[in-house]
mmCIF file of C-alpha atoms in Angstrom:
data_model
loop_
_atom_site.group_PDB
_atom_site.id
_atom_site.type_symbol
_atom_site.label_atom_id
_atom_site.label_comp_id
_atom_site.label_asym_id
_atom_site.label_seq_id
_atom_site.Cartn_x
_atom_site.Cartn_y
_atom_site.Cartn_z
ATOM 1 C CA UNK A 1 41.353 45.486 71.466
ATOM 2 C CA UNK A 2 37.916 45.461 70.898
ATOM 3 C CA UNK A 3 38.732 45.353 66.949
ATOM 4 C CA UNK A 4 40.891 42.418 67.216
ATOM 5 C CA UNK A 5 38.486 40.428 69.805
ATOM 6 C CA UNK A 6 35.973 41.506 66.733
ATOM 7 C CA UNK A 7 38.867 40.373 64.403
ATOM 8 C CA UNK A 8 39.165 37.363 66.060
ATOM 9 C CA UNK A 9 35.379 36.398 66.308
ATOM 10 C CA UNK A 10 34.846 36.899 62.373
ATOM 11 C CA UNK A 11 37.577 34.309 61.395
ATOM 12 C CA UNK A 12 36.040 31.727 64.565
ATOM 13 C CA UNK A 13 32.719 32.304 62.546
ATOM 14 C CA UNK A 14 34.271 31.894 58.824
ATOM 15 C CA UNK A 15 35.975 28.572 60.247
ATOM 16 C CA UNK A 16 32.623 27.167 61.403
ATOM 17 C CA UNK A 17 30.635 28.320 58.077
ATOM 18 C CA UNK A 18 28.814 25.569 56.243
ATOM 19 C CA UNK A 19 31.059 24.106 53.241
ATOM 20 C CA UNK A 20 30.047 25.195 49.612
ATOM 21 C CA UNK A 21 27.236 24.106 47.429
ATOM 22 C CA UNK A 22 28.974 21.869 45.521
ATOM 23 C CA UNK A 23 28.400 18.628 48.041
ATOM 24 C CA UNK A 24 24.714 19.160 47.587
ATOM 25 C CA UNK A 25 24.896 18.506 43.649
ATOM 26 C CA UNK A 26 26.864 15.432 44.184
ATOM 27 C CA UNK A 27 24.092 14.059 46.636
ATOM 28 C CA UNK A 28 21.719 14.790 44.176
ATOM 29 C CA UNK A 29 23.603 13.095 41.595
ATOM 30 C CA UNK A 30 24.217 9.908 43.243
ATOM 31 C CA UNK A 31 20.558 9.880 44.592
ATOM 32 C CA UNK A 32 19.050 10.778 40.808
ATOM 33 C CA UNK A 33 21.317 8.826 38.624
ATOM 34 C CA UNK A 34 20.349 4.850 39.767
ATOM 35 C CA UNK A 35 16.980 6.078 39.881
ATOM 36 C CA UNK A 36 16.971 7.702 35.814
ATOM 37 C CA UNK A 37 18.109 4.180 35.082
ATOM 38 C CA UNK A 38 16.038 1.929 36.602
ATOM 39 C CA UNK A 39 13.405 3.825 35.453
ATOM 40 C CA UNK A 40 14.723 3.845 31.544
ATOM 41 C CA UNK A 41 15.552 0.264 32.042
ATOM 42 C CA UNK A 42 12.055 -0.814 33.091
ATOM 43 C CA UNK A 43 10.333 1.322 30.198
ATOM 44 C CA UNK A 44 12.910 -0.579 27.582
ATOM 45 C CA UNK A 45 11.818 -3.945 28.843
ATOM 46 C CA UNK A 46 8.152 -2.904 29.144
ATOM 47 C CA UNK A 47 8.668 -1.706 25.421
ATOM 48 C CA UNK A 48 10.269 -4.563 23.991
ATOM 49 C CA UNK A 49 7.383 -7.088 25.603
ATOM 50 C CA UNK A 50 9.872 -8.760 28.220
ATOM 51 C CA UNK A 51 8.395 -7.132 31.543
ATOM 52 C CA UNK A 52 5.105 -8.021 30.756
ATOM 53 C CA UNK A 53 5.934 -11.756 29.871
ATOM 54 C CA UNK A 54 7.702 -12.093 33.002
ATOM 55 C CA UNK A 55 5.003 -10.551 35.034
ATOM 56 C CA UNK A 56 2.296 -12.961 33.707
ATOM 57 C CA UNK A 57 0.841 -10.407 31.598
ATOM 58 C CA UNK A 58 1.199 -11.118 27.947
ATOM 59 C CA UNK A 59 -1.705 -13.049 26.125
ATOM 60 C CA UNK A 60 -2.602 -16.945 27.069
ATOM 61 C CA UNK A 61 -0.763 -20.482 25.517
ATOM 62 C CA UNK A 62 -3.229 -21.353 22.895
ATOM 63 C CA UNK A 63 -3.824 -24.868 23.284
ATOM 64 C CA UNK A 64 -4.691 -27.590 20.446
ATOM 65 C CA UNK A 65 -8.069 -27.455 21.144
ATOM 66 C CA UNK A 66 -8.667 -23.581 21.632
ATOM 67 C CA UNK A 67 -6.629 -23.268 18.182
ATOM 68 C CA UNK A 68 -8.963 -25.990 16.344
ATOM 69 C CA UNK A 69 -12.006 -24.128 18.792
ATOM 70 C CA UNK A 70 -11.155 -21.154 16.724
ATOM 71 C CA UNK A 71 -10.104 -21.865 13.160
ATOM 72 C CA UNK A 72 -12.453 -21.015 11.011
ATOM 73 C CA UNK A 73 -14.157 -22.920 8.086
ATOM 74 C CA UNK A 74 -12.245 -23.123 4.857
ATOM 75 C CA UNK A 75 -13.141 -20.698 2.126
ATOM 76 C CA UNK A 76 -14.896 -23.042 -0.546
ATOM 77 C CA UNK A 77 -12.487 -24.256 -3.071
ATOM 78 C CA UNK A 78 -12.645 -21.508 -5.936
ATOM 79 C CA UNK A 79 -12.908 -21.904 -9.594
ATOM 80 C CA UNK A 80 -10.242 -21.416 -12.090
ATOM 81 C CA UNK A 81 -10.097 -17.776 -14.022
ATOM 82 C CA UNK A 82 -11.400 -18.268 -17.605
ATOM 83 C CA UNK A 83 -10.005 -15.783 -20.414
ATOM 84 C CA UNK A 84 -12.330 -13.974 -23.297
ATOM 85 C CA UNK A 85 -10.196 -13.137 -26.386
ATOM 86 C CA UNK A 86 -11.145 -9.601 -27.712
ATOM 87 C CA UNK A 87 -10.553 -9.189 -31.815
ATOM 88 C CA UNK A 88 -8.104 -7.273 -32.723
ATOM 89 C CA UNK A 89 -8.930 -3.454 -31.816
ATOM 90 C CA UNK A 90 -7.121 -0.869 -34.245
ATOM 91 C CA UNK A 91 -7.768 2.724 -33.753
ATOM 92 C CA UNK A 92 -6.557 6.194 -34.122
ATOM 93 C CA UNK A 93 -5.047 8.175 -30.664
ATOM 94 C CA UNK A 94 -5.707 11.597 -30.119
ATOM 95 C CA UNK A 95 -2.358 13.024 -31.640
ATOM 96 C CA UNK A 96 -1.529 16.415 -32.435
ATOM 97 C CA UNK A 97 -0.578 18.015 -35.783
ATOM 98 C CA UNK A 98 -1.265 16.060 -39.267
ATOM 99 C CA UNK A 99 0.275 12.444 -39.384
ATOM 100 C CA UNK A 100 -2.214 10.243 -36.931
ATOM 101 C CA UNK A 101 -1.278 7.678 -34.962
ATOM 102 C CA UNK A 102 -2.533 4.500 -34.500
ATOM 103 C CA UNK A 103 -3.262 1.818 -31.756
ATOM 104 C CA UNK A 104 -3.448 -2.000 -32.554
ATOM 105 C CA UNK A 105 -4.029 -3.802 -29.276
ATOM 106 C CA UNK A 106 -4.584 -7.607 -28.946
ATOM 107 C CA UNK A 107 -6.127 -8.746 -25.243
ATOM 108 C CA UNK A 108 -8.100 -11.134 -22.954
ATOM 109 C CA UNK A 109 -10.353 -10.873 -20.542
ATOM 110 C CA UNK A 110 -9.894 -12.259 -17.201
ATOM 111 C CA UNK A 111 -13.229 -12.935 -15.553
ATOM 112 C CA UNK A 112 -14.106 -14.973 -11.646
ATOM 113 C CA UNK A 113 -16.120 -17.576 -13.378
ATOM 114 C CA UNK A 114 -15.902 -19.401 -16.518
ATOM 115 C CA UNK A 115 -19.907 -19.138 -16.192
ATOM 116 C CA UNK A 116 -19.793 -15.708 -17.016
ATOM 117 C CA UNK A 117 -17.856 -16.621 -20.424
ATOM 118 C CA UNK A 118 -20.872 -16.352 -22.304
ATOM 119 C CA UNK A 119 -22.153 -13.409 -20.800
ATOM 120 C CA UNK A 120 -19.027 -11.405 -21.633
ATOM 121 C CA UNK A 121 -19.355 -12.914 -25.650
ATOM 122 C CA UNK A 122 -22.664 -11.194 -25.343
ATOM 123 C CA UNK A 123 -21.831 -8.002 -24.287
ATOM 124 C CA UNK A 124 -19.022 -8.059 -26.883
ATOM 125 C CA UNK A 125 -20.417 -4.989 -28.957
ATOM 126 C CA UNK A 126 -20.455 -2.691 -26.310
ATOM 127 C CA UNK A 127 -17.109 -3.935 -25.048
ATOM 128 C CA UNK A 128 -15.403 -2.906 -27.756
ATOM 129 C CA UNK A 129 -17.328 0.285 -28.332
ATOM 130 C CA UNK A 130 -16.531 1.249 -25.256
ATOM 131 C CA UNK A 131 -12.406 0.403 -25.443
ATOM 132 C CA UNK A 132 -12.525 2.620 -29.057
ATOM 133 C CA UNK A 133 -14.798 5.260 -27.520
ATOM 134 C CA UNK A 134 -11.339 5.367 -24.690
ATOM 135 C CA UNK A 135 -8.953 4.721 -27.207
ATOM 136 C CA UNK A 136 -9.878 7.822 -29.244
ATOM 137 C CA UNK A 137 -9.636 10.125 -26.424
ATOM 138 C CA UNK A 138 -5.729 9.023 -25.380
ATOM 139 C CA UNK A 139 -2.969 11.154 -26.223
ATOM 140 C CA UNK A 140 -0.031 8.822 -27.783
ATOM 141 C CA UNK A 141 2.717 10.164 -24.836
ATOM 142 C CA UNK A 142 -0.528 9.240 -22.197
ATOM 143 C CA UNK A 143 0.681 5.353 -23.428
ATOM 144 C CA UNK A 144 4.537 5.752 -22.771
ATOM 145 C CA UNK A 145 5.932 3.325 -19.991
ATOM 146 C CA UNK A 146 4.724 1.064 -17.731
ATOM 147 C CA UNK A 147 2.634 3.848 -15.594
ATOM 148 C CA UNK A 148 0.551 4.564 -19.372
ATOM 149 C CA UNK A 149 0.178 0.890 -19.776
ATOM 150 C CA UNK A 150 -0.896 0.265 -15.931
ATOM 151 C CA UNK A 151 -3.052 3.434 -16.523
ATOM 152 C CA UNK A 152 -4.562 1.907 -19.651
ATOM 153 C CA UNK A 153 -5.312 -1.565 -18.316
ATOM 154 C CA UNK A 154 -7.045 0.134 -15.217
ATOM 155 C CA UNK A 155 -9.187 2.293 -17.566
ATOM 156 C CA UNK A 156 -10.163 -1.104 -19.432
ATOM 157 C CA UNK A 157 -10.625 -3.414 -16.224
ATOM 158 C CA UNK A 158 -13.384 -0.300 -15.165
ATOM 159 C CA UNK A 159 -15.048 -0.207 -18.686
ATOM 160 C CA UNK A 160 -15.360 -3.817 -19.244
ATOM 161 C CA UNK A 161 -17.039 -4.160 -16.046
ATOM 162 C CA UNK A 162 -19.472 -2.309 -16.977
ATOM 163 C CA UNK A 163 -20.425 -3.601 -19.754
ATOM 164 C CA UNK A 164 -20.042 -7.015 -18.913
ATOM 165 C CA UNK A 165 -21.963 -6.708 -15.821
ATOM 166 C CA UNK A 166 -22.549 -9.130 -13.760
ATOM 167 C CA UNK A 167 -19.964 -10.713 -15.349
ATOM 168 C CA UNK A 168 -17.240 -9.186 -13.200
ATOM 169 C CA UNK A 169 -13.773 -8.421 -15.224
ATOM 170 C CA UNK A 170 -10.554 -9.290 -12.992
ATOM 171 C CA UNK A 171 -8.075 -8.357 -14.933
ATOM 172 C CA UNK A 172 -7.296 -7.231 -18.836
ATOM 173 C CA UNK A 173 -4.172 -9.298 -20.488
ATOM 174 C CA UNK A 174 -1.926 -7.433 -22.837
ATOM 175 C CA UNK A 175 -1.057 -10.072 -26.263
ATOM 176 C CA UNK A 176 0.092 -7.265 -28.213
ATOM 177 C CA UNK A 177 0.319 -3.182 -27.855
ATOM 178 C CA UNK A 178 1.643 -1.466 -30.675
ATOM 179 C CA UNK A 179 1.568 2.225 -31.258
ATOM 180 C CA UNK A 180 2.581 3.575 -34.545
#
């Protein structure tokens, strides 16, 4: 009988035992899911700029008087650029082999101010010397394509700026560019 009584107490104890832990996960999920949705929605509204505007944290509205007070004075009108024509340049290129390769170049220099045209014209012998010296070192394959033309333009602008200083050369415009 003692064994039967012990079995009854074990059965009663099993009936009064707490339920499995699956219910705890459900409660945790019911609490965390709305919190995560609120935090995610708030972060989304904050980083899109909607929430700071609703809370009055955005920049103050600009009135016409404030805009007029902050406006910078207009820059003085720029004079139109001037162009100085270069004489035709024919130069041999640094080509391998016995067959010579020549370049024929007609170009105009764009200068920032028309008043500097006289200074550029005075520096023309130096300009032509720098251009021809550079062209003699260029290989024909370096002039192929738009990248080669762009590189040539940048190199000529740099040399023209050095030779014509203090005049400012802003661009070299190719009128004719022939490689033979």
